[in-house]
XYZ file of N, CA, C and O in Angstrom:
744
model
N -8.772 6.155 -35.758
C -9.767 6.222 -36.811
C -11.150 6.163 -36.178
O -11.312 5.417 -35.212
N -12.430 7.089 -36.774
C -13.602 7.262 -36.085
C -13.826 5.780 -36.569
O -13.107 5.076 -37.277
N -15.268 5.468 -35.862
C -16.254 3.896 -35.869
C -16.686 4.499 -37.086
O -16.807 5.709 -37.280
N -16.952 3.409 -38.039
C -17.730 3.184 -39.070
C -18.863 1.796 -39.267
O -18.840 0.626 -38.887
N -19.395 2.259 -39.710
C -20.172 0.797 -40.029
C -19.735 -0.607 -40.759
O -20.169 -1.741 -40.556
N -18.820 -0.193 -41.594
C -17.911 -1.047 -42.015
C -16.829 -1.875 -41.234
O -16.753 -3.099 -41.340
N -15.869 -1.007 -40.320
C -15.486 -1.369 -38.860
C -16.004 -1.899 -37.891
O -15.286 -2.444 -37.052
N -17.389 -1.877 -37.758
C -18.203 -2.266 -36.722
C -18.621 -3.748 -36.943
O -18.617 -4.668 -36.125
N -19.024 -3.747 -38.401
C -19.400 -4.964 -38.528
C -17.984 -5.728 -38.574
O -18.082 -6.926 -38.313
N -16.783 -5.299 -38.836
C -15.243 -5.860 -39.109
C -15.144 -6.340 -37.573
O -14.697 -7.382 -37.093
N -15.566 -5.510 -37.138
C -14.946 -5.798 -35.207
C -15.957 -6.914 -34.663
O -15.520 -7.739 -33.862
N -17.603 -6.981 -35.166
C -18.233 -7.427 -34.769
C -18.334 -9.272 -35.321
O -18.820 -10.197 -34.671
N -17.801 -9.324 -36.476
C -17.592 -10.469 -37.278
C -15.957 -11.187 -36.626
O -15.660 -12.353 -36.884
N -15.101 -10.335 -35.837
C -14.188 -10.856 -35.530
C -14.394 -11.520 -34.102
O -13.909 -12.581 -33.711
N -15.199 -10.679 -33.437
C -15.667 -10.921 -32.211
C -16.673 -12.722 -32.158
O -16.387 -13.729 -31.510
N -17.493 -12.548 -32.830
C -18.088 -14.081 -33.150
C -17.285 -14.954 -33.195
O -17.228 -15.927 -32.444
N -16.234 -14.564 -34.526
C -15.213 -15.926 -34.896
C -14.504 -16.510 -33.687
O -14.522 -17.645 -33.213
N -13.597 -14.908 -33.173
C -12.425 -15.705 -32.174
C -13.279 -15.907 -31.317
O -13.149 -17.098 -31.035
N -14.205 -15.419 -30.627
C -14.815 -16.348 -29.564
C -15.282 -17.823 -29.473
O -15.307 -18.555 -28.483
N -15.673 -18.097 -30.854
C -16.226 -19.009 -31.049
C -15.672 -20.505 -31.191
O -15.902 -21.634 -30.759
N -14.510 -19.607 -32.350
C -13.156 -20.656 -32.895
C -11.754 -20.285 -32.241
O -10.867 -21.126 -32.094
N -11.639 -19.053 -31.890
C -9.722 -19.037 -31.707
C -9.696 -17.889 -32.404
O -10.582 -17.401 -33.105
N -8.442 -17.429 -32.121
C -8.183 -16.341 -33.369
C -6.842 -16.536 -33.758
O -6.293 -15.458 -33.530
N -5.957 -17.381 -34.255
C -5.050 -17.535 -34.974
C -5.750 -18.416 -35.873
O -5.358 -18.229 -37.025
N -6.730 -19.400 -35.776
C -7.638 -20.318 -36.871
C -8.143 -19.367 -37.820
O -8.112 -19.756 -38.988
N -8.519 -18.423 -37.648
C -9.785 -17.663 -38.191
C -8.239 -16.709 -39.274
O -7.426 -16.007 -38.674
N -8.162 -16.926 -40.872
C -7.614 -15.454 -41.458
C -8.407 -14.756 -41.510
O -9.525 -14.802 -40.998
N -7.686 -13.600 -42.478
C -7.772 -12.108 -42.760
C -8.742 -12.518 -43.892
O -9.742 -11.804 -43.971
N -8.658 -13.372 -44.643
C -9.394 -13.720 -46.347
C -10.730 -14.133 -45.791
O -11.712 -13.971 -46.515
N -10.942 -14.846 -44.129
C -12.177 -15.478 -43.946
C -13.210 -14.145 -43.189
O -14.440 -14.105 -43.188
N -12.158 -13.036 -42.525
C -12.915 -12.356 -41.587
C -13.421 -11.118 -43.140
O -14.361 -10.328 -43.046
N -12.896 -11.201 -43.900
C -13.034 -10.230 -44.701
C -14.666 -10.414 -45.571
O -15.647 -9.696 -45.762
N -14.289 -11.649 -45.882
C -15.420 -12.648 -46.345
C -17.029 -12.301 -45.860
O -18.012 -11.942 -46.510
N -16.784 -12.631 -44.148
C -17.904 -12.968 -43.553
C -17.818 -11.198 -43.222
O -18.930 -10.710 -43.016
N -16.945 -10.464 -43.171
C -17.388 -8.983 -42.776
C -18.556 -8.361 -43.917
O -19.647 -7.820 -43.739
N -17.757 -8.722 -45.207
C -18.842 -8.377 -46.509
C -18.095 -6.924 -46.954
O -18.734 -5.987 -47.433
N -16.890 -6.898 -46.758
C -16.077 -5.747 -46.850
C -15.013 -6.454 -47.991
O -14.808 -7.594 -48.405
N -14.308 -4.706 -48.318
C -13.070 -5.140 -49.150
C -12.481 -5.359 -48.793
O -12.710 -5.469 -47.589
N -11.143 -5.683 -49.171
C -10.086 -5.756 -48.535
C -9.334 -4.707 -48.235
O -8.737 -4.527 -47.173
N -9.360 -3.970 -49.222
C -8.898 -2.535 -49.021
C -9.744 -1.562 -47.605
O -9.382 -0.581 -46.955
N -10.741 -2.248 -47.585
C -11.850 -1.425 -46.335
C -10.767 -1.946 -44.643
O -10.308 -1.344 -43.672
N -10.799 -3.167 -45.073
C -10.310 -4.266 -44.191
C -9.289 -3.883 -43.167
O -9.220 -3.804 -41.940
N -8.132 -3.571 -44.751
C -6.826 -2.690 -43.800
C -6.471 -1.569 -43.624
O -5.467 -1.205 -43.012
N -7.611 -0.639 -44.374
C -7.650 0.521 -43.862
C -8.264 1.089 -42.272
O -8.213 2.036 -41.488
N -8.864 -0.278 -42.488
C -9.676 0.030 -40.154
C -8.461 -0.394 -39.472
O -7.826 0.236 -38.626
N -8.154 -1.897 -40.101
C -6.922 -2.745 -39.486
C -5.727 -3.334 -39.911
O -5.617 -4.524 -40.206
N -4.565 -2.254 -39.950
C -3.407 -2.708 -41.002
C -2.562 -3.810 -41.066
O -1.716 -4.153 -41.892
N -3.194 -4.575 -39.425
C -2.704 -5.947 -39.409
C -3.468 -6.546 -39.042
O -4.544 -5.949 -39.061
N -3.547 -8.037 -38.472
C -4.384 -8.816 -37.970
C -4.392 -8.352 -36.857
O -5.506 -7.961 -36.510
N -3.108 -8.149 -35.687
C -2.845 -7.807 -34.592
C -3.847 -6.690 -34.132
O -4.380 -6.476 -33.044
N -3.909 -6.112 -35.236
C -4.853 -4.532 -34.637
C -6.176 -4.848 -34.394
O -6.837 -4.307 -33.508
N -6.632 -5.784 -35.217
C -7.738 -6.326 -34.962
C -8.369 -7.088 -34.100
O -9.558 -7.014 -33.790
N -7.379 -7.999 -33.617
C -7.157 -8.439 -32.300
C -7.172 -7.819 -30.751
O -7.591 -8.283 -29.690
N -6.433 -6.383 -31.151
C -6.174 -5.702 -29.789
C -8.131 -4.608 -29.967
O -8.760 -4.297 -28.955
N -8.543 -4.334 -31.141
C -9.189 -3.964 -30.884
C -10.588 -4.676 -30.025
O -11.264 -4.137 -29.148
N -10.743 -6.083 -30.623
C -11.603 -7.003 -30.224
C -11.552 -6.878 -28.781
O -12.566 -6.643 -28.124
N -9.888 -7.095 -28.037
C -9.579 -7.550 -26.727
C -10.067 -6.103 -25.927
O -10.677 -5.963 -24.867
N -9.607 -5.235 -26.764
C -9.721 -3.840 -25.747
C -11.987 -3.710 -26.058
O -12.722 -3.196 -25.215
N -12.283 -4.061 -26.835
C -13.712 -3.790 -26.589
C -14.588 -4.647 -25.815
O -15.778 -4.499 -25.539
N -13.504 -5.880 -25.416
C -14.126 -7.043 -24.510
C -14.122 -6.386 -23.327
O -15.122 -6.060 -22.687
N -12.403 -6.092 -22.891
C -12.109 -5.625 -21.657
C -13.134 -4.562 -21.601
O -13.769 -4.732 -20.560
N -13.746 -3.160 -22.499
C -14.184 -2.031 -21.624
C -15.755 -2.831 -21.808
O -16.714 -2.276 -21.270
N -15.878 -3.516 -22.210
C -17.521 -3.676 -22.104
C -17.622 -4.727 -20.350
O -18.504 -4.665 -19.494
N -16.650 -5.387 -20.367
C -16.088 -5.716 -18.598
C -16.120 -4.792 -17.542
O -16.849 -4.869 -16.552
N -15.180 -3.790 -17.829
C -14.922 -2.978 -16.739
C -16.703 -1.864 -16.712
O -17.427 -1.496 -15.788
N -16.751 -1.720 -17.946
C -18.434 -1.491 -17.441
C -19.119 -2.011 -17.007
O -19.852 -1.328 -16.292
N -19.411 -3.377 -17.052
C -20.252 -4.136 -15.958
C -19.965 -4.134 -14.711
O -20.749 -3.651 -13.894
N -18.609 -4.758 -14.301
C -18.230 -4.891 -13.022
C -18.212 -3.906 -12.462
O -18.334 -4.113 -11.255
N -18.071 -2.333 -12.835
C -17.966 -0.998 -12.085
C -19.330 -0.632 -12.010
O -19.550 0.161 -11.095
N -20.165 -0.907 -12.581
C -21.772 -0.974 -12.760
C -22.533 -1.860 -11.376
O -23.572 -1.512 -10.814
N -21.795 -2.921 -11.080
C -22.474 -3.707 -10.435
C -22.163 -3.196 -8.722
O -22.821 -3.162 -7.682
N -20.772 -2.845 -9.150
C -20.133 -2.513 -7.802
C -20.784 -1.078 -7.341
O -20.716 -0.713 -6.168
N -21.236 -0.522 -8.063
C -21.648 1.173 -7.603
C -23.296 0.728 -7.876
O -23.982 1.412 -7.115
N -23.907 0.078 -8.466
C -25.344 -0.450 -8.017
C -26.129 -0.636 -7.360
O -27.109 0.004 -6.978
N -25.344 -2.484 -6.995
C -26.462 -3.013 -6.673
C -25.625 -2.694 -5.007
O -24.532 -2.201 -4.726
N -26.754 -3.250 -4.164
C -26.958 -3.287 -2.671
C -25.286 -3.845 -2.155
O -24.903 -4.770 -2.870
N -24.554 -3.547 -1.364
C -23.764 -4.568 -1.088
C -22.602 -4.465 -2.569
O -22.449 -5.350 -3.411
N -22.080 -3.450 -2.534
C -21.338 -3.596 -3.996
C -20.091 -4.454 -3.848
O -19.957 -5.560 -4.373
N -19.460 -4.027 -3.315
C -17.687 -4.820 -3.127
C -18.782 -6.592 -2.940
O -18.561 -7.494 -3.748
N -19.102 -6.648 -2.604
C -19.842 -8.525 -1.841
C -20.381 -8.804 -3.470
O -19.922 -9.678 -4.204
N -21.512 -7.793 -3.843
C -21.800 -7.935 -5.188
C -20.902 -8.385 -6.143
O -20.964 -9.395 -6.844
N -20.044 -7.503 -6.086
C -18.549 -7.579 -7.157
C -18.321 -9.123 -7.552
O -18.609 -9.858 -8.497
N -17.601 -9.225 -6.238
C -17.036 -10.315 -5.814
C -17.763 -11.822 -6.581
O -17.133 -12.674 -7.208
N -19.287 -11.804 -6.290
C -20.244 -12.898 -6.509
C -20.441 -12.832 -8.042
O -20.640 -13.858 -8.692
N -20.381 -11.554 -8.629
C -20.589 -11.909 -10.144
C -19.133 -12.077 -10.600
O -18.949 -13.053 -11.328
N -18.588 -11.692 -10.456
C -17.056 -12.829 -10.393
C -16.806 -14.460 -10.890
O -16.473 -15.207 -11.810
N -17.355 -14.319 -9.176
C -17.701 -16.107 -9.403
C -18.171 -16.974 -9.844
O -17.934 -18.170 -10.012
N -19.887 -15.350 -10.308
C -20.827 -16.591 -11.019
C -20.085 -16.597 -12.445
O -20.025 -17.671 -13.043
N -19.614 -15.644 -12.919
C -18.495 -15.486 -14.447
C -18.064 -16.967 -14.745
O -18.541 -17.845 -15.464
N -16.236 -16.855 -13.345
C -16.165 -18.067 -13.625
C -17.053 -19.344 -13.187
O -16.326 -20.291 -12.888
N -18.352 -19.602 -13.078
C -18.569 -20.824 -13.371
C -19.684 -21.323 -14.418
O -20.182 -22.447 -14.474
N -19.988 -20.058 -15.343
C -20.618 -19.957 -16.312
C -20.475 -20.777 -17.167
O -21.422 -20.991 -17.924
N -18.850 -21.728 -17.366
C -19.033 -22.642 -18.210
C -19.552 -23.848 -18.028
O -19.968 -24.611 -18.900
N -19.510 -24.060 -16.510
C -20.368 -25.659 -16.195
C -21.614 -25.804 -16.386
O -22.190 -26.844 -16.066
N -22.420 -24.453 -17.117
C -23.606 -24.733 -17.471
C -23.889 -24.305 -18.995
O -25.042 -24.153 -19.400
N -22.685 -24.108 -19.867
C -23.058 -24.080 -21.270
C -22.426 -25.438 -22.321
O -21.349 -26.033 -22.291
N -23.061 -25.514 -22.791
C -22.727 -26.761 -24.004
C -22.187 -25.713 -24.800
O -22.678 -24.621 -25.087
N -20.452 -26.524 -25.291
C -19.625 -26.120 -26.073
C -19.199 -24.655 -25.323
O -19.359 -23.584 -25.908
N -18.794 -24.720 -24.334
C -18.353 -23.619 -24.045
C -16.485 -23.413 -24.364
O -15.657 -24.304 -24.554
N -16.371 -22.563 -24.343
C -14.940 -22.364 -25.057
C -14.240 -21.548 -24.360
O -13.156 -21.158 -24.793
N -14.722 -21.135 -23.156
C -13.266 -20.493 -22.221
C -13.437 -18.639 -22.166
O -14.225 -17.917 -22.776
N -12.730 -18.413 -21.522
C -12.699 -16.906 -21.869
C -11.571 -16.334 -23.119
O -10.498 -16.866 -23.404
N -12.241 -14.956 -23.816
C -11.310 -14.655 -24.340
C -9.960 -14.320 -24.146
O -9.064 -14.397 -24.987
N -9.844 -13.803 -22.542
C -8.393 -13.563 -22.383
C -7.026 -14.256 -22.057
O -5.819 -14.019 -22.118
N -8.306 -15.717 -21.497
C -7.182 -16.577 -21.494
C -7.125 -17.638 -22.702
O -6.547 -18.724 -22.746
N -7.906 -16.980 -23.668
C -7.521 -18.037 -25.181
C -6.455 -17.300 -25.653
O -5.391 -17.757 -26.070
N -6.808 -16.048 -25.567
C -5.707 -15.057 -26.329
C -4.578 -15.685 -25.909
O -3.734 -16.208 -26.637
N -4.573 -15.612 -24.430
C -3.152 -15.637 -23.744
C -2.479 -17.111 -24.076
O -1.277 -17.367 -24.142
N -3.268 -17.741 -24.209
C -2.139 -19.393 -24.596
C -2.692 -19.722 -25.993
O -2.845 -20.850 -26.461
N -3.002 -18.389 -26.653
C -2.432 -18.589 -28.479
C -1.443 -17.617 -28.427
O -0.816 -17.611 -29.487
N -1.019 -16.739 -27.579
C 0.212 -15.552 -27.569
C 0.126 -15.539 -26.308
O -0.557 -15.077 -25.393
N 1.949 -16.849 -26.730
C 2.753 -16.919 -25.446
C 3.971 -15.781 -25.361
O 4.907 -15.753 -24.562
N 3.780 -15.210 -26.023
C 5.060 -14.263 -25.839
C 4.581 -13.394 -25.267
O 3.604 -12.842 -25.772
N 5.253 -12.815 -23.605
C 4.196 -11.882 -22.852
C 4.803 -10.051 -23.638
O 4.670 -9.095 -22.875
N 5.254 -9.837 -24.717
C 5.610 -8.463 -24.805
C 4.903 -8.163 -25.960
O 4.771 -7.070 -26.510
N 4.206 -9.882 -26.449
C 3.330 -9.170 -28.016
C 2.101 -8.300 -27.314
O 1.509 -8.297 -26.235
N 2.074 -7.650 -28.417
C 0.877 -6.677 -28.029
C -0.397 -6.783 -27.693
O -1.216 -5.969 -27.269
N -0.459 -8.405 -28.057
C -2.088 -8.623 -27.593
C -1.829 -9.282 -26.134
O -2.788 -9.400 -25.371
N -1.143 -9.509 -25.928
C -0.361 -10.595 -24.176
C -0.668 -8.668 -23.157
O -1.261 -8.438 -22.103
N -0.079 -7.897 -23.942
C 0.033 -6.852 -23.164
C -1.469 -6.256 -22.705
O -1.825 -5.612 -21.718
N -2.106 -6.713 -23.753
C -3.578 -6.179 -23.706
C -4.386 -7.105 -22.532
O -4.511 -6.657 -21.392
N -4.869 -8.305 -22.875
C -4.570 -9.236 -21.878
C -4.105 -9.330 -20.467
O -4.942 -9.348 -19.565
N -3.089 -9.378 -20.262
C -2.296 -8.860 -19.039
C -2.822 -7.801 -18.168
O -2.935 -7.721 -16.944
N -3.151 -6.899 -19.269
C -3.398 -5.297 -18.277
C -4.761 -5.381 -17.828
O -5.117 -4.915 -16.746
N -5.687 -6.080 -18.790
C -7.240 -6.576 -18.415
C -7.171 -7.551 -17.067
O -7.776 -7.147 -16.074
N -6.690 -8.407 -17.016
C -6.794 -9.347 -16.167
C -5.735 -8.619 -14.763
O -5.926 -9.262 -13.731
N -5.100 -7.891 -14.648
C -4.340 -7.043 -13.573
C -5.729 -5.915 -13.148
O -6.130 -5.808 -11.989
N -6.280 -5.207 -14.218
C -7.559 -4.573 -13.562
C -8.639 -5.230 -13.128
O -9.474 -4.611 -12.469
N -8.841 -6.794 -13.462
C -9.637 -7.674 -12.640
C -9.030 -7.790 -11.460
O -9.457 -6.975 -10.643
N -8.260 -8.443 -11.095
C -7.336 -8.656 -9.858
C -7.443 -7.110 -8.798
O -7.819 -7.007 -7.631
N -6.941 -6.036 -9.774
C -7.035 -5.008 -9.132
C -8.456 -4.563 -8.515
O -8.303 -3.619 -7.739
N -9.782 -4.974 -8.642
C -10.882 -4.584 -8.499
C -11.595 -5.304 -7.659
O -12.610 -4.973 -7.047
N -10.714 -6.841 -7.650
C -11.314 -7.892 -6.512
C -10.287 -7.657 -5.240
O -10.605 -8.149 -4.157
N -9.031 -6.892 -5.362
C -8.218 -6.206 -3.930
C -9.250 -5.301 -3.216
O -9.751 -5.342 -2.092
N -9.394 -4.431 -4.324
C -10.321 -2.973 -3.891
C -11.541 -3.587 -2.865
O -11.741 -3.229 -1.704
N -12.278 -4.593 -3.616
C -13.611 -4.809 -2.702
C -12.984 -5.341 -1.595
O -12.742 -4.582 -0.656
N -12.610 -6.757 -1.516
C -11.738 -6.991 -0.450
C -11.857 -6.076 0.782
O -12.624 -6.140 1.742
N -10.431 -4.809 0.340
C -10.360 -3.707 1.432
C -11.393 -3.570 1.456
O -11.802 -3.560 2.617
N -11.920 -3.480 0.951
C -13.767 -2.446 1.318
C -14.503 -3.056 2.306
O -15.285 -2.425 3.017
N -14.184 -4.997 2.463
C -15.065 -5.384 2.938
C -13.839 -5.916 4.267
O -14.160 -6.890 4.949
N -12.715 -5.335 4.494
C -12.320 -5.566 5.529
C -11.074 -6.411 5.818
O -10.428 -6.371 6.866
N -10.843 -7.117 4.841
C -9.895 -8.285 4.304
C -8.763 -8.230 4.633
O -7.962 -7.616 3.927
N -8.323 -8.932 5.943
C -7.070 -9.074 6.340
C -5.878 -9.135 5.087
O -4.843 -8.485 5.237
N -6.010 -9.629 4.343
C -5.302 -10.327 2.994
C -5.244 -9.636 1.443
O -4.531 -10.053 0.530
N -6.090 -8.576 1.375
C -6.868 -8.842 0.451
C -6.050 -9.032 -1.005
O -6.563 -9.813 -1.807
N -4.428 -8.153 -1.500
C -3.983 -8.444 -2.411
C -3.936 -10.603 -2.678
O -4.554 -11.329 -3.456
N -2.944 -10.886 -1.643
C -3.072 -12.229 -1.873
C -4.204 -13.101 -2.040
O -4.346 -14.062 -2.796
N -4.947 -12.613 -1.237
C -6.533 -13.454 -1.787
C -7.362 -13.179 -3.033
O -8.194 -13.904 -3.577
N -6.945 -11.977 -3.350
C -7.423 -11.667 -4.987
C -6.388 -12.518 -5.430
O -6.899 -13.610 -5.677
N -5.234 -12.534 -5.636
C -4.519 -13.487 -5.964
C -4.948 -14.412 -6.291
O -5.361 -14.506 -7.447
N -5.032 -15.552 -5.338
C -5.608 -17.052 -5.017
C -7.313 -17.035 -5.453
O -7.546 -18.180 -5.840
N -8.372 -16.341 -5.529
C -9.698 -15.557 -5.879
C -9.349 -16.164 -7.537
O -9.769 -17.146 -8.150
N -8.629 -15.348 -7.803
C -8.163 -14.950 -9.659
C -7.732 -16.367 -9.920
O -8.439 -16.919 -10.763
N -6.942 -16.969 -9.517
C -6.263 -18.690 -9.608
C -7.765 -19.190 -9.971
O -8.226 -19.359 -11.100
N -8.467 -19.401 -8.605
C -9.630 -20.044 -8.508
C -10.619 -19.682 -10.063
O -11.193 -20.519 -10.760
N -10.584 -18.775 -10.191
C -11.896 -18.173 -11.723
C -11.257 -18.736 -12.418
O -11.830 -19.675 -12.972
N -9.815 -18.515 -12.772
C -9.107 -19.148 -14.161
C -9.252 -20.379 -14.107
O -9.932 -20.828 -15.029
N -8.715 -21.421 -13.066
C -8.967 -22.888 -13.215
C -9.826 -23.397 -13.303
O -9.654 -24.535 -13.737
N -11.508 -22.957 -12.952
C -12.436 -22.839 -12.955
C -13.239 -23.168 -14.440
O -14.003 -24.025 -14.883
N -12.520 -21.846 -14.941
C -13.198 -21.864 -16.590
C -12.445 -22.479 -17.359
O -12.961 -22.781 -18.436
N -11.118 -22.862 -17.159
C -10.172 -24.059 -17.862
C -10.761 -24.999 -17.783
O -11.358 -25.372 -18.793
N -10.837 -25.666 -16.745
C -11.402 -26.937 -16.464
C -12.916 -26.871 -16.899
O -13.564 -27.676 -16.229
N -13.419 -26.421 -17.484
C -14.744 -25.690 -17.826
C -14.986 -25.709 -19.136
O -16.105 -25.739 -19.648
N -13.655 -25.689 -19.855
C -13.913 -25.482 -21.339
C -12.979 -26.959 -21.236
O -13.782 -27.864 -21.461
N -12.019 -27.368 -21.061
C -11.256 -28.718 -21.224
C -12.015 -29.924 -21.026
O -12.298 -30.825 -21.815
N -12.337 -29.724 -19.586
C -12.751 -31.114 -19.239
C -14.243 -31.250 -18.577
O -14.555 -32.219 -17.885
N -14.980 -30.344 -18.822
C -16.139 -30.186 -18.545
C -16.818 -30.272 -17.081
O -17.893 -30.731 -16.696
N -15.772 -29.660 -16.449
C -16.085 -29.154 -15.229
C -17.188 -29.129 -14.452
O -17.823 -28.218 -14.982
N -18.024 -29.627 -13.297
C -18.917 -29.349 -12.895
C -19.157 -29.413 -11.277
O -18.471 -30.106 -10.525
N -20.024 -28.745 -10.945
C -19.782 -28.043 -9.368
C -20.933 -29.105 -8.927
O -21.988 -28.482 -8.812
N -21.072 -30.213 -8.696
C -22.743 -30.156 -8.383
C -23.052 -29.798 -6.604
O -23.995 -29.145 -6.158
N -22.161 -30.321 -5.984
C -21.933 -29.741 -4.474
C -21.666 -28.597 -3.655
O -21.840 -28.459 -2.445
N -20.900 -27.240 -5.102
C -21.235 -26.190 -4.608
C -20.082 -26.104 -3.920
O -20.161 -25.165 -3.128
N -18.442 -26.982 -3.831
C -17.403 -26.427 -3.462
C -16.570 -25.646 -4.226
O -15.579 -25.169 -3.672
N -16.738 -25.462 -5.176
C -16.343 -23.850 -5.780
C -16.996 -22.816 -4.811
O -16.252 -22.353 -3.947
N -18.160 -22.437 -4.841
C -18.770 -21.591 -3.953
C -17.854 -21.266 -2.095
O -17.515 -20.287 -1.430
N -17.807 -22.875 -1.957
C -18.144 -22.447 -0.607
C -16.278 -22.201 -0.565
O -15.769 -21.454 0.272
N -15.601 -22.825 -1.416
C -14.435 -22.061 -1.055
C -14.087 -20.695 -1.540
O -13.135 -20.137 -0.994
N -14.659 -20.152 -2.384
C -14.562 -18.694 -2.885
C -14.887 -17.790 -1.466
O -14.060 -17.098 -0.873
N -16.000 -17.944 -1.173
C -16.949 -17.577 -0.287
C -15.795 -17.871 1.072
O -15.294 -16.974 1.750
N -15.608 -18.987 1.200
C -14.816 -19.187 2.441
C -13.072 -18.060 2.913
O -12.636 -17.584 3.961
N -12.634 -18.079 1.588
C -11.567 -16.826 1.526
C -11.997 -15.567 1.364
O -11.063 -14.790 1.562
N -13.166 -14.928 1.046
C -13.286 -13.824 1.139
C -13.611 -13.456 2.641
O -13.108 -12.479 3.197
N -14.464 -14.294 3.226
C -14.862 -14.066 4.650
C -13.627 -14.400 5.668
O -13.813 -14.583 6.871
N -12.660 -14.442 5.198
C -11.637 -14.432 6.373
C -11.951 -13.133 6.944
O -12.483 -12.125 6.480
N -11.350 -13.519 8.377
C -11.377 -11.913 9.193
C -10.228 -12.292 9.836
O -9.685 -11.527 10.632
């Protein structure tokens, strides 16, 4: 179905909520509400909640993969670039009040079942992260580089868990210097 303005604001009112609150908290009667739409408008963009969901996740992920492919073909030093806005990502929550995590890993531990369709969405986002911190890696020489994107990806996720849970904070800068310390293996 083409974008409408009605959709936009549907996608854009869903986008606030689950980021904000969750998205199994948030119904269909509240997003409809705050969209300012019918209901009939509602499920004609989105015939389930799910769709609405995958659309949210898939407009998170490409507004992602545009930055990070942006930064990497940019700025000076792209694969090194990459890598650092990465890091600064995950540690973005030790400096916001009420921060709430990323969307893909809220999605992912409100849908534990890895074959629902939003786990799949999810999954494939966070495999093209992984996949993009290998790529620089090679680029920059990386004895390792699948497994250290690996262990890289561990590090961001626990990062922003501990970030939104328990209020995480770096003040010494060993997040850094171990991120930093595995990429510079030779």
């Amino acid at each position: 179905m083409t974008d409408s303005p009605a959709r936009e604001r549907i996608l854009r009112t869903a986008t606030a909520l689950f980021i904000s609150t969750g998205i199994r908290v948030v119904g269909v009667d509240r997003l409809i509400a705050e969209s300012g739409v019918a209901r009939a408008t509602f499920f004609r963009h989105f015939p389930t909640k799910d769709d609405l969901v995958v659309a949210f996740l898939e407009s998170q992920a490409a507004d992602a993969r545009r930055e990070l492919t942006r930064i990497r073909s940019e700025r000076p030093g792209g694969a090194r670039a990459l890598l650092a806005e990465i890091a600064t990502g995950a540690k973005m929550g030790m400096e916001c009040t009420g921060f709430r995590g990323c969307e893909f890993i809220n999605t992912a531990a409100e849908y534990s079942d890895p074959d629902h369709i939003t786990r799949v969405v999810v999954d494939r986002h966070r495999a093209w992260v992984r996949d993009i911190m290998v790529d620089a890696l090679e680029e920059l020489g990386h004895p390792t580089p699948f497994a250290t994107a690996e262990v890289l990806f561990t590090m961001r996720t626990g990062a922003i868990v501990a970030s939104s849970l328990e209020g995480f904070h770096d003040p010494d800068g060993a997040f850094d210097r171990a991120w930093w310390a595995l990429v510079d293996q030779s």
